[in-house]
């Protein structure tokens, strides 16, 4: 009836709700049929290209964007059979990992500590790959030097690292 208590919602307000699929075993309850009939049900899927454009526009940490351009499949790796608490999702990359990387002092922490914190957001396996990607990236030339034409080719060791090219 477009009301919240006594307040009547303006005509230009759209009411939306979000939830998890029952098949994901993510704290769901079967919706009663009369309530379900009041909704338009849409299932959204994770699309890397759309996410990537959005992530760049909202200033997601460049290391996250670079890594995920290298390992697109790591954007979303939810498996309802996995008992782990952390798994990679667009939310955990942005609100978790990107936010951590922007925290003053995070980069001065020991790599083991960084990996443990990142694993708390995206899981152990992906955290290990991401930290290694960042380790390689720290040896890259600056973007300014590349754009100024001062860098003609990557160091031989980095040239064999495909992740180095994505990190750059």
mmCIF file of C-alpha atoms in Angstrom:
data_model
loop_
_atom_site.group_PDB
_atom_site.id
_atom_site.type_symbol
_atom_site.label_atom_id
_atom_site.label_comp_id
_atom_site.label_asym_id
_atom_site.label_seq_id
_atom_site.Cartn_x
_atom_site.Cartn_y
_atom_site.Cartn_z
ATOM 1 C CA UNK A 1 0.000 0.000 0.000
ATOM 2 C CA UNK A 2 3.107 2.243 -0.394
ATOM 3 C CA UNK A 3 3.121 3.281 3.259
ATOM 4 C CA UNK A 4 5.678 3.135 6.042
ATOM 5 C CA UNK A 5 3.596 3.627 9.149
ATOM 6 C CA UNK A 6 1.598 6.793 8.519
ATOM 7 C CA UNK A 7 4.033 8.033 5.864
ATOM 8 C CA UNK A 8 2.869 7.626 2.267
ATOM 9 C CA UNK A 9 5.679 7.075 -0.242
ATOM 10 C CA UNK A 10 5.823 9.531 -3.168
ATOM 11 C CA UNK A 11 4.785 8.177 -6.570
ATOM 12 C CA UNK A 12 8.357 8.377 -7.908
ATOM 13 C CA UNK A 13 9.706 5.975 -5.257
ATOM 14 C CA UNK A 14 10.438 2.406 -6.361
ATOM 15 C CA UNK A 15 10.437 -0.315 -3.723
ATOM 16 C CA UNK A 16 13.043 -3.041 -4.166
ATOM 17 C CA UNK A 17 14.203 -6.030 -2.169
ATOM 18 C CA UNK A 18 17.266 -8.248 -2.559
ATOM 19 C CA UNK A 19 17.884 -11.745 -1.338
ATOM 20 C CA UNK A 20 19.840 -14.925 -1.850
ATOM 21 C CA UNK A 21 18.812 -17.925 -3.908
ATOM 22 C CA UNK A 22 17.729 -20.982 -1.941
ATOM 23 C CA UNK A 23 20.223 -23.050 -3.945
ATOM 24 C CA UNK A 24 23.095 -20.952 -2.512
ATOM 25 C CA UNK A 25 22.203 -22.001 1.031
ATOM 26 C CA UNK A 26 22.665 -18.392 2.095
ATOM 27 C CA UNK A 27 20.213 -17.704 4.921
ATOM 28 C CA UNK A 28 17.033 -17.949 2.904
ATOM 29 C CA UNK A 29 13.456 -18.652 3.814
ATOM 30 C CA UNK A 30 10.736 -19.799 1.494
ATOM 31 C CA UNK A 31 8.581 -16.798 0.639
ATOM 32 C CA UNK A 32 4.843 -17.320 1.087
ATOM 33 C CA UNK A 33 3.091 -17.457 -2.301
ATOM 34 C CA UNK A 34 0.885 -14.353 -1.752
ATOM 35 C CA UNK A 35 3.958 -12.289 -0.806
ATOM 36 C CA UNK A 36 6.027 -13.675 -3.678
ATOM 37 C CA UNK A 37 3.265 -12.740 -6.091
ATOM 38 C CA UNK A 38 3.687 -9.077 -5.126
ATOM 39 C CA UNK A 39 7.260 -9.014 -6.465
ATOM 40 C CA UNK A 40 8.909 -9.088 -9.851
ATOM 41 C CA UNK A 41 11.661 -11.688 -9.439
ATOM 42 C CA UNK A 42 14.963 -11.151 -11.289
ATOM 43 C CA UNK A 43 18.139 -13.174 -10.955
ATOM 44 C CA UNK A 44 21.302 -11.147 -11.427
ATOM 45 C CA UNK A 45 24.538 -12.671 -12.602
ATOM 46 C CA UNK A 46 28.063 -11.426 -12.087
ATOM 47 C CA UNK A 47 29.393 -9.933 -15.348
ATOM 48 C CA UNK A 48 33.103 -9.072 -15.319
ATOM 49 C CA UNK A 49 33.064 -6.355 -17.989
ATOM 50 C CA UNK A 50 30.247 -4.406 -16.309
ATOM 51 C CA UNK A 51 31.867 -4.809 -12.899
ATOM 52 C CA UNK A 52 35.256 -3.705 -14.228
ATOM 53 C CA UNK A 53 33.838 -0.504 -15.722
ATOM 54 C CA UNK A 54 32.003 0.245 -12.480
ATOM 55 C CA UNK A 55 35.068 -0.569 -10.326
ATOM 56 C CA UNK A 56 37.291 1.833 -12.237
ATOM 57 C CA UNK A 57 34.660 4.588 -12.002
ATOM 58 C CA UNK A 58 34.334 4.249 -8.201
ATOM 59 C CA UNK A 59 38.117 4.304 -7.676
ATOM 60 C CA UNK A 60 38.596 0.660 -6.703
ATOM 61 C CA UNK A 61 42.253 0.105 -5.817
ATOM 62 C CA UNK A 62 44.268 -0.361 -9.046
ATOM 63 C CA UNK A 63 45.864 -3.576 -7.754
ATOM 64 C CA UNK A 64 42.420 -5.164 -7.433
ATOM 65 C CA UNK A 65 41.390 -4.040 -10.926
ATOM 66 C CA UNK A 66 44.714 -5.149 -12.415
ATOM 67 C CA UNK A 67 44.635 -8.559 -10.759
ATOM 68 C CA UNK A 68 41.048 -9.252 -11.751
ATOM 69 C CA UNK A 69 41.756 -8.296 -15.359
ATOM 70 C CA UNK A 70 44.449 -10.976 -15.202
ATOM 71 C CA UNK A 71 42.272 -13.536 -13.341
ATOM 72 C CA UNK A 72 38.671 -12.701 -14.286
ATOM 73 C CA UNK A 73 37.373 -15.956 -12.835
ATOM 74 C CA UNK A 74 38.470 -14.839 -9.368
ATOM 75 C CA UNK A 75 35.881 -12.043 -9.277
ATOM 76 C CA UNK A 76 33.237 -14.485 -8.022
ATOM 77 C CA UNK A 77 34.038 -17.999 -6.837
ATOM 78 C CA UNK A 78 31.176 -18.889 -4.510
ATOM 79 C CA UNK A 79 30.623 -22.610 -3.987
ATOM 80 C CA UNK A 80 27.733 -23.497 -1.663
ATOM 81 C CA UNK A 81 29.460 -26.805 -0.817
ATOM 82 C CA UNK A 82 32.583 -25.032 0.465
ATOM 83 C CA UNK A 83 32.515 -24.607 4.221
ATOM 84 C CA UNK A 84 34.872 -21.606 4.171
ATOM 85 C CA UNK A 85 33.585 -18.319 5.543
ATOM 86 C CA UNK A 86 35.366 -16.111 3.005
ATOM 87 C CA UNK A 87 34.996 -16.293 -0.750
ATOM 88 C CA UNK A 88 35.582 -13.899 -3.593
ATOM 89 C CA UNK A 89 32.682 -11.729 -4.721
ATOM 90 C CA UNK A 90 32.432 -8.218 -6.154
ATOM 91 C CA UNK A 91 31.497 -7.081 -2.643
ATOM 92 C CA UNK A 92 34.474 -8.748 -0.933
ATOM 93 C CA UNK A 93 36.924 -7.352 -3.500
ATOM 94 C CA UNK A 94 35.708 -3.769 -3.151
ATOM 95 C CA UNK A 95 34.522 -3.451 0.453
ATOM 96 C CA UNK A 96 37.162 -5.866 1.695
ATOM 97 C CA UNK A 97 40.386 -5.979 -0.305
ATOM 98 C CA UNK A 98 40.288 -2.556 -1.993
ATOM 99 C CA UNK A 99 39.443 -0.871 1.311
ATOM 100 C CA UNK A 100 42.314 -2.704 3.047
ATOM 101 C CA UNK A 101 44.783 -1.629 0.380
ATOM 102 C CA UNK A 102 43.703 2.001 0.794
ATOM 103 C CA UNK A 103 44.200 1.881 4.572
ATOM 104 C CA UNK A 104 47.289 3.862 5.612
ATOM 105 C CA UNK A 105 50.024 1.519 6.790
ATOM 106 C CA UNK A 106 48.628 -1.631 5.184
ATOM 107 C CA UNK A 107 51.494 -1.810 2.673
ATOM 108 C CA UNK A 108 54.088 -1.644 5.454
ATOM 109 C CA UNK A 109 52.680 -4.767 7.125
ATOM 110 C CA UNK A 110 54.473 -8.078 6.673
ATOM 111 C CA UNK A 111 53.340 -9.990 3.538
ATOM 112 C CA UNK A 112 52.137 -12.851 5.745
ATOM 113 C CA UNK A 113 49.893 -10.438 7.655
ATOM 114 C CA UNK A 114 48.628 -8.868 4.439
ATOM 115 C CA UNK A 115 47.833 -12.293 2.997
ATOM 116 C CA UNK A 116 45.962 -13.314 6.171
ATOM 117 C CA UNK A 117 43.830 -10.171 6.099
ATOM 118 C CA UNK A 118 43.093 -10.487 2.384
ATOM 119 C CA UNK A 119 42.235 -14.167 2.895
ATOM 120 C CA UNK A 120 39.645 -13.025 5.422
ATOM 121 C CA UNK A 121 37.855 -11.292 2.553
ATOM 122 C CA UNK A 122 38.356 -13.565 -0.479
ATOM 123 C CA UNK A 123 39.598 -16.914 0.871
ATOM 124 C CA UNK A 124 43.051 -18.479 1.201
ATOM 125 C CA UNK A 125 43.717 -19.636 -2.364
ATOM 126 C CA UNK A 126 42.785 -16.411 -4.099
ATOM 127 C CA UNK A 127 44.567 -14.346 -1.425
ATOM 128 C CA UNK A 128 47.803 -16.249 -2.133
ATOM 129 C CA UNK A 129 47.508 -15.571 -5.874
ATOM 130 C CA UNK A 130 46.633 -11.912 -5.302
ATOM 131 C CA UNK A 131 49.551 -11.280 -2.923
ATOM 132 C CA UNK A 132 51.962 -12.913 -5.395
ATOM 133 C CA UNK A 133 50.534 -10.720 -8.171
ATOM 134 C CA UNK A 134 51.186 -7.631 -6.029
ATOM 135 C CA UNK A 135 54.714 -8.837 -5.211
ATOM 136 C CA UNK A 136 55.520 -9.007 -8.930
ATOM 137 C CA UNK A 137 53.849 -5.632 -9.534
ATOM 138 C CA UNK A 138 56.124 -3.823 -7.076
ATOM 139 C CA UNK A 139 59.082 -4.349 -9.452
ATOM 140 C CA UNK A 140 57.338 -2.686 -12.383
ATOM 141 C CA UNK A 141 58.293 0.729 -13.703
ATOM 142 C CA UNK A 142 56.042 3.667 -12.907
ATOM 143 C CA UNK A 143 53.099 4.353 -15.191
ATOM 144 C CA UNK A 144 54.407 7.898 -15.653
ATOM 145 C CA UNK A 145 57.730 6.577 -17.023
ATOM 146 C CA UNK A 146 55.924 4.211 -19.402
ATOM 147 C CA UNK A 147 53.633 6.967 -20.696
ATOM 148 C CA UNK A 148 56.603 9.355 -21.068
ATOM 149 C CA UNK A 149 58.352 6.789 -23.284
ATOM 150 C CA UNK A 150 61.214 6.232 -20.828
ATOM 151 C CA UNK A 151 60.506 2.487 -20.654
ATOM 152 C CA UNK A 152 61.001 0.509 -23.859
ATOM 153 C CA UNK A 153 60.609 -3.016 -22.434
ATOM 154 C CA UNK A 154 60.153 -4.826 -19.142
ATOM 155 C CA UNK A 155 62.995 -6.362 -17.167
ATOM 156 C CA UNK A 156 63.741 -9.876 -18.492
ATOM 157 C CA UNK A 157 62.542 -11.526 -15.249
ATOM 158 C CA UNK A 158 59.243 -9.635 -15.426
ATOM 159 C CA UNK A 159 58.803 -10.257 -19.136
ATOM 160 C CA UNK A 160 58.059 -13.933 -18.469
ATOM 161 C CA UNK A 161 55.452 -13.063 -15.822
ATOM 162 C CA UNK A 162 52.098 -12.632 -17.574
ATOM 163 C CA UNK A 163 50.666 -11.165 -14.362
ATOM 164 C CA UNK A 164 53.270 -8.373 -14.547
ATOM 165 C CA UNK A 165 51.751 -7.108 -17.779
ATOM 166 C CA UNK A 166 48.281 -7.016 -16.249
ATOM 167 C CA UNK A 167 49.595 -5.384 -13.094
ATOM 168 C CA UNK A 168 51.207 -2.673 -15.187
#
